[in-house]
Amino acid sequence: PLLDGGAALVEFVNATLRGDGVRAARDAVVAALGESAAVDAAAVIGNFEMMNRIADGVGMPVGKGTRQRMADVIQQLGLDRCPHA
């Protein structure tokens, strides 16, 4: 990796988004980079999630790639009727 502890950070992000293995991933970040870095990483993950929820809540347009990947969910939920979907 290009960044010390980079692999641990990537796994922490992935585990957080999956909702599985978060404790082990966090512990790996602490072991690789220290407690302060783990707190910073958790704050960055939380901020990105918050910003995504705000963007969704105000109806920001969804990118073409996201629409393609999520086409089945968009259709199932009837979100294709929304102008921003």
Coordinates of N, CA, C and O in Angstrom, one line a residue:
P1 N 0.8 -1.2 0.0 CA 0.0 0.0 0.0 C 0.9 1.3 0.0 O 2.0 1.2 0.5
L2 N 0.3 2.3 -0.5 CA 1.0 3.6 -0.6 C 1.0 4.3 0.8 O 1.8 5.2 1.0
L3 N 0.2 3.9 1.7 CA 0.1 4.6 3.0 C 0.3 3.6 4.1 O -0.3 2.5 4.0
D4 N 1.1 3.9 5.1 CA 1.2 3.0 6.2 C -0.1 2.8 6.8 O -0.9 3.7 7.1
G5 N -0.5 1.5 7.0 CA -1.8 1.2 7.6 C -2.9 1.3 6.6 O -4.1 1.1 7.0
G6 N -2.6 1.5 5.3 CA -3.6 1.7 4.3 C -4.5 0.5 4.2 O -5.8 0.7 4.1
A7 N -4.0 -0.7 4.2 CA -4.8 -1.9 4.1 C -5.8 -2.0 5.3 O -7.0 -2.4 5.1
A8 N -5.3 -1.7 6.5 CA -6.2 -1.7 7.7 C -7.3 -0.6 7.5 O -8.4 -0.9 7.9
L9 N -6.9 0.5 7.0 CA -7.9 1.6 6.8 C -9.0 1.2 5.8 O -10.2 1.4 6.1
V10 N -8.6 0.6 4.7 CA -9.5 0.1 3.7 C -10.5 -0.9 4.3 O -11.7 -0.9 4.1
E11 N -9.9 -1.8 5.1 CA -10.8 -2.9 5.7 C -11.7 -2.3 6.7 O -12.9 -2.7 6.8
F12 N -11.3 -1.3 7.4 CA -12.1 -0.6 8.4 C -13.3 0.1 7.7 O -14.5 -0.1 8.1
V13 N -13.1 0.7 6.6 CA -14.2 1.3 5.8 C -15.1 0.2 5.3 O -16.3 0.3 5.5
N14 N -14.6 -0.8 4.7 CA -15.4 -1.9 4.2 C -16.2 -2.6 5.2 O -17.4 -2.8 5.1
A15 N -15.6 -2.8 6.4 CA -16.3 -3.5 7.5 C -17.4 -2.6 8.0 O -18.5 -3.1 8.3
T16 N -17.2 -1.3 8.1 CA -18.2 -0.4 8.6 C -19.4 -0.3 7.6 O -20.5 -0.4 8.1
L17 N -19.1 -0.3 6.3 CA -20.2 -0.2 5.4 C -20.9 -1.5 5.3 O -22.2 -1.5 5.1
R18 N -20.2 -2.7 5.5 CA -20.9 -4.0 5.5 C -21.7 -4.2 6.8 O -22.6 -4.9 6.9
G19 N -21.2 -3.5 7.9 CA -21.8 -3.8 9.2 C -21.3 -5.1 9.8 O -22.0 -5.6 10.7
D20 N -20.2 -5.6 9.4 CA -19.7 -6.9 9.9 C -18.2 -6.8 10.0 O -17.5 -6.4 9.1
G21 N -17.7 -7.3 11.2 CA -16.3 -7.3 11.4 C -15.7 -5.9 11.8 O -14.5 -5.7 11.7
V22 N -16.5 -5.0 12.2 CA -16.1 -3.7 12.5 C -15.1 -3.6 13.7 O -14.0 -3.0 13.6
R23 N -15.3 -4.4 14.7 CA -14.4 -4.3 15.9 C -13.0 -4.8 15.5 O -12.0 -4.2 15.9
A24 N -12.9 -5.9 14.8 CA -11.6 -6.4 14.4 C -10.9 -5.5 13.5 O -9.7 -5.2 13.6
A25 N -11.7 -4.9 12.5 CA -11.1 -3.9 11.6 C -10.6 -2.7 12.3 O -9.5 -2.1 12.1
R26 N -11.4 -2.2 13.3 CA -11.0 -1.0 14.1 C -9.7 -1.4 14.9 O -8.8 -0.6 15.0
D27 N -9.7 -2.5 15.5 CA -8.5 -3.0 16.3 C -7.3 -3.0 15.4 O -6.2 -2.7 15.9
A28 N -7.4 -3.4 14.1 CA -6.3 -3.5 13.2 C -5.8 -2.1 12.9 O -4.6 -1.9 12.8
V29 N -6.7 -1.1 12.8 CA -6.3 0.3 12.6 C -5.5 0.8 13.8 O -4.5 1.4 13.7
V30 N -6.1 0.5 15.0 CA -5.4 0.9 16.2 C -4.0 0.3 16.3 O -3.0 1.0 16.6
A31 N -3.9 -1.0 16.0 CA -2.6 -1.7 16.0 C -1.6 -1.1 15.0 O -0.4 -0.9 15.3
A32 N -2.1 -0.7 13.8 CA -1.2 -0.2 12.8 C -0.9 1.3 12.9 O 0.2 1.7 12.6
L33 N -1.8 2.1 13.4 CA -1.7 3.5 13.4 C -1.9 4.2 14.7 O -1.7 5.4 14.8
G34 N -2.5 3.5 15.7 CA -2.8 4.2 17.0 C -4.3 4.5 17.1 O -5.0 4.6 16.2
E35 N -4.6 4.8 18.4 CA -6.0 5.1 18.7 C -6.5 6.4 18.1 O -7.6 6.5 17.6
S36 N -5.6 7.4 18.0 CA -6.0 8.7 17.5 C -6.4 8.5 16.0 O -7.4 9.1 15.5
A37 N -5.6 7.7 15.3 CA -5.9 7.5 13.8 C -7.2 6.8 13.7 O -7.9 7.0 12.7
A38 N -7.5 5.8 14.5 CA -8.7 5.1 14.4 C -9.9 6.0 14.7 O -10.9 5.9 14.0
V39 N -9.8 6.9 15.6 CA -10.8 7.9 15.9 C -11.0 8.8 14.6 O -12.2 9.0 14.2
D40 N -9.9 9.3 14.1 CA -10.0 10.1 12.9 C -10.6 9.3 11.7 O -11.5 9.9 11.0
A41 N -10.3 8.1 11.5 CA -10.8 7.3 10.4 C -12.3 7.1 10.6 O -13.1 7.2 9.7
A42 N -12.7 6.8 11.9 CA -14.2 6.7 12.2 C -14.9 8.0 11.9 O -16.0 7.9 11.3
A43 N -14.3 9.1 12.2 CA -15.0 10.4 12.0 C -15.1 10.6 10.5 O -16.2 11.1 10.0
V44 N -14.1 10.3 9.7 CA -14.2 10.5 8.2 C -15.3 9.6 7.6 O -16.1 10.1 6.8
I45 N -15.3 8.3 8.1 CA -16.4 7.4 7.6 C -17.7 8.0 7.9 O -18.6 8.0 7.1
G46 N -17.9 8.4 9.2 CA -19.2 9.0 9.6 C -19.6 10.2 8.8 O -20.7 10.4 8.5
N47 N -18.6 11.1 8.5 CA -18.9 12.3 7.8 C -19.3 12.0 6.4 O -20.3 12.6 5.9
F48 N -18.7 11.0 5.7 CA -19.1 10.7 4.4 C -20.5 10.1 4.4 O -21.3 10.4 3.5
E49 N -20.8 9.3 5.4 CA -22.2 8.7 5.4 C -23.2 9.8 5.7 O -24.3 9.8 5.1
M50 N -22.9 10.8 6.5 CA -23.8 11.9 6.8 C -24.0 12.7 5.5 O -25.1 13.0 5.2
M51 N -22.9 13.0 4.8 CA -23.0 13.8 3.6 C -23.9 13.1 2.6 O -24.7 13.7 1.9
N52 N -23.7 11.8 2.4 CA -24.6 11.0 1.5 C -26.0 11.1 1.9 O -26.9 11.2 1.0
R53 N -26.3 11.0 3.2 CA -27.7 11.0 3.6 C -28.3 12.4 3.4 O -29.5 12.5 3.0
I54 N -27.5 13.4 3.6 CA -28.0 14.8 3.4 C -28.3 14.9 1.9 O -29.4 15.5 1.5
A55 N -27.4 14.5 1.0 CA -27.6 14.6 -0.4 C -28.8 13.9 -0.9 O -29.6 14.4 -1.7
D56 N -29.0 12.7 -0.3 CA -30.2 11.9 -0.6 C -31.5 12.6 -0.2 O -32.5 12.7 -0.9
G57 N -31.4 13.2 1.0 CA -32.6 13.8 1.7 C -33.0 15.1 0.9 O -34.2 15.4 0.9
V58 N -32.1 15.8 0.3 CA -32.5 17.0 -0.4 C -32.7 16.7 -1.9 O -33.0 17.7 -2.6
G59 N -32.6 15.5 -2.3 CA -32.9 15.1 -3.7 C -31.8 15.4 -4.7 O -32.1 15.7 -5.8
M60 N -30.6 15.4 -4.2 CA -29.5 15.6 -5.2 C -29.6 14.6 -6.3 O -29.9 13.4 -6.0
P61 N -29.3 14.9 -7.5 CA -29.3 13.9 -8.6 C -28.4 12.7 -8.3 O -27.3 12.9 -7.8
V62 N -28.8 11.6 -8.6 CA -28.0 10.4 -8.5 C -27.2 10.2 -9.8 O -27.8 10.3 -10.9
G63 N -25.9 9.8 -9.7 CA -25.1 9.6 -10.9 C -25.6 8.5 -11.7 O -26.2 7.5 -11.2
K64 N -25.2 8.5 -13.0 CA -25.7 7.5 -14.0 C -25.2 6.1 -13.5 O -25.9 5.1 -13.6
G65 N -23.9 6.0 -13.1 CA -23.4 4.7 -12.6 C -24.1 4.1 -11.5 O -24.4 2.9 -11.4
T66 N -24.5 5.0 -10.5 CA -25.2 4.5 -9.4 C -26.6 4.0 -9.8 O -27.1 3.0 -9.3
R67 N -27.2 4.8 -10.7 CA -28.6 4.4 -11.2 C -28.5 3.0 -11.9 O -29.4 2.2 -11.7
Q68 N -27.4 2.8 -12.6 CA -27.3 1.5 -13.3 C -27.1 0.4 -12.3 O -27.7 -0.7 -12.5
R69 N -26.2 0.6 -11.3 CA -25.9 -0.5 -10.3 C -27.2 -0.8 -9.5 O -27.4 -1.9 -9.0
M70 N -28.0 0.3 -9.2 CA -29.1 0.1 -8.3 C -30.4 0.0 -9.1 O -31.5 0.2 -8.4
A71 N -30.4 -0.2 -10.4 CA -31.7 -0.2 -11.2 C -32.7 -1.1 -10.6 O -33.9 -0.7 -10.5
D72 N -32.4 -2.3 -10.1 CA -33.4 -3.2 -9.6 C -34.0 -2.7 -8.3 O -35.2 -2.8 -8.1
V73 N -33.2 -2.1 -7.5 CA -33.8 -1.5 -6.2 C -34.6 -0.3 -6.5 O -35.7 -0.1 -5.9
I74 N -34.1 0.5 -7.4 CA -34.9 1.7 -7.8 C -36.3 1.3 -8.3 O -37.3 1.9 -8.0
Q75 N -36.3 0.3 -9.2 CA -37.6 -0.2 -9.7 C -38.5 -0.8 -8.6 O -39.7 -0.5 -8.6
Q76 N -37.9 -1.6 -7.8 CA -38.7 -2.3 -6.7 C -39.3 -1.3 -5.8 O -40.4 -1.5 -5.3
L77 N -38.6 -0.2 -5.5 CA -39.1 0.8 -4.6 C -40.0 1.9 -5.3 O -40.5 2.7 -4.6
G78 N -40.0 1.8 -6.6 CA -40.8 2.8 -7.3 C -40.2 4.1 -7.4 O -40.8 5.1 -7.6
L79 N -38.9 4.2 -7.2 CA -38.2 5.5 -7.1 C -38.0 6.0 -8.5 O -37.6 7.2 -8.6
D80 N -38.2 5.2 -9.5 CA -38.0 5.8 -10.9 C -39.1 6.8 -11.2 O -39.0 7.5 -12.2
R81 N -40.1 6.9 -10.4 CA -41.1 8.0 -10.5 C -40.6 9.3 -10.0 O -41.2 10.4 -10.4
C82 N -39.5 9.3 -9.2 CA -39.0 10.6 -8.7 C -38.1 11.2 -9.7 O -37.3 10.5 -10.4
P83 N -38.2 12.5 -9.9 CA -37.4 13.2 -10.9 C -35.9 13.1 -10.7 O -35.2 13.1 -11.7
H84 N -35.5 12.9 -9.5 CA -34.0 12.9 -9.3 C -33.5 11.4 -9.4 O -32.3 11.2 -9.3
A85 N -34.4 10.4 -9.5 CA -33.9 9.0 -9.6 C -33.4 8.7 -10.9 O -32.8 7.8 -11.2

